[in-house]
Amino acid sequence: MICLKLVTVKMPELYVKAIDELVKEEKFTNRSEVIRIAVRELLKRELWGETLLEEAPSLKADELVEA
């Protein structure tokens, strides 16, 4: 299981509204999922490199534990 850490962030209201719309459209289960996926994709692209896309960790709901 992957241990999740609570992180508080401030973001423009426009971003929050867009995230809420994705959840409302049932594309994601909640705001946290949207943000985790967005951060993971950024890390894949900017830090882990294109060659590691298949190897980068993918968070699955049944593996997540809040700390």
mmCIF file of C-alpha atoms in Angstrom:
data_model
loop_
_atom_site.group_PDB
_atom_site.id
_atom_site.type_symbol
_atom_site.label_atom_id
_atom_site.label_comp_id
_atom_site.label_asym_id
_atom_site.label_seq_id
_atom_site.Cartn_x
_atom_site.Cartn_y
_atom_site.Cartn_z
ATOM 1 C CA MET A 1 0.000 0.000 0.000
ATOM 2 C CA ILE A 2 1.084 3.537 -0.747
ATOM 3 C CA CYS A 3 0.914 5.928 2.200
ATOM 4 C CA LEU A 4 -0.655 9.273 1.297
ATOM 5 C CA LYS A 5 0.451 12.525 2.927
ATOM 6 C CA LEU A 6 -1.904 15.448 3.364
ATOM 7 C CA VAL A 7 -0.755 18.522 1.421
ATOM 8 C CA THR A 8 -2.641 21.802 1.496
ATOM 9 C CA VAL A 9 -2.414 23.966 -1.612
ATOM 10 C CA LYS A 10 -3.888 27.250 -2.743
ATOM 11 C CA MET A 11 -5.008 27.574 -6.337
ATOM 12 C CA PRO A 12 -7.071 29.952 -8.433
ATOM 13 C CA GLU A 13 -10.832 29.584 -8.120
ATOM 14 C CA LEU A 14 -10.995 28.850 -11.850
ATOM 15 C CA TYR A 15 -8.913 25.682 -11.306
ATOM 16 C CA VAL A 16 -11.115 24.565 -8.409
ATOM 17 C CA LYS A 17 -14.262 25.078 -10.482
ATOM 18 C CA ALA A 18 -12.762 23.090 -13.360
ATOM 19 C CA ILE A 19 -11.743 20.271 -10.998
ATOM 20 C CA ASP A 20 -15.244 20.242 -9.523
ATOM 21 C CA GLU A 21 -16.708 20.023 -13.017
ATOM 22 C CA LEU A 22 -14.597 16.935 -13.751
ATOM 23 C CA VAL A 23 -15.897 15.325 -10.563
ATOM 24 C CA LYS A 24 -19.483 16.373 -11.344
ATOM 25 C CA GLU A 25 -19.161 14.759 -14.782
ATOM 26 C CA GLU A 26 -18.034 11.586 -12.950
ATOM 27 C CA LYS A 27 -14.709 11.519 -14.786
ATOM 28 C CA PHE A 28 -13.019 11.274 -11.349
ATOM 29 C CA THR A 29 -14.310 10.279 -7.928
ATOM 30 C CA ASN A 30 -13.145 13.384 -6.045
ATOM 31 C CA ARG A 31 -10.854 16.430 -6.114
ATOM 32 C CA SER A 32 -7.956 14.514 -4.597
ATOM 33 C CA GLU A 33 -7.990 11.991 -7.422
ATOM 34 C CA VAL A 34 -7.942 14.755 -10.044
ATOM 35 C CA ILE A 35 -5.007 16.491 -8.382
ATOM 36 C CA ARG A 36 -3.032 13.245 -7.790
ATOM 37 C CA ILE A 37 -3.378 12.292 -11.454
ATOM 38 C CA ALA A 38 -2.421 15.781 -12.636
ATOM 39 C CA VAL A 39 0.682 15.791 -10.427
ATOM 40 C CA ARG A 40 1.637 12.259 -11.505
ATOM 41 C CA GLU A 41 1.391 13.250 -15.189
ATOM 42 C CA LEU A 42 3.521 16.361 -14.574
ATOM 43 C CA LEU A 43 6.161 14.267 -12.795
ATOM 44 C CA LYS A 44 6.170 11.716 -15.618
ATOM 45 C CA ARG A 45 6.766 14.448 -18.168
ATOM 46 C CA GLU A 46 9.120 16.767 -16.275
ATOM 47 C CA LEU A 47 11.042 14.574 -13.859
ATOM 48 C CA TRP A 48 10.836 10.891 -14.690
ATOM 49 C CA GLY A 49 11.319 11.381 -18.435
ATOM 50 C CA GLU A 50 9.498 10.028 -21.427
ATOM 51 C CA THR A 51 11.358 6.693 -21.365
ATOM 52 C CA LEU A 52 10.037 5.883 -17.885
ATOM 53 C CA LEU A 53 6.356 6.486 -18.579
ATOM 54 C CA GLU A 54 5.501 2.800 -18.320
ATOM 55 C CA GLU A 55 7.609 2.397 -15.149
ATOM 56 C CA ALA A 56 6.301 5.441 -13.245
ATOM 57 C CA PRO A 57 4.144 4.479 -10.289
ATOM 58 C CA SER A 58 0.429 4.463 -10.912
ATOM 59 C CA LEU A 59 -1.768 5.010 -7.875
ATOM 60 C CA LYS A 60 -4.754 2.689 -7.664
ATOM 61 C CA ALA A 61 -7.570 3.345 -5.220
ATOM 62 C CA ASP A 62 -7.103 0.026 -3.401
ATOM 63 C CA GLU A 63 -3.409 0.814 -2.767
ATOM 64 C CA LEU A 64 -3.956 4.211 -1.135
ATOM 65 C CA VAL A 65 -3.796 4.779 2.614
ATOM 66 C CA GLU A 66 -4.070 8.217 4.183
ATOM 67 C CA ALA A 67 -1.387 9.088 6.743
#
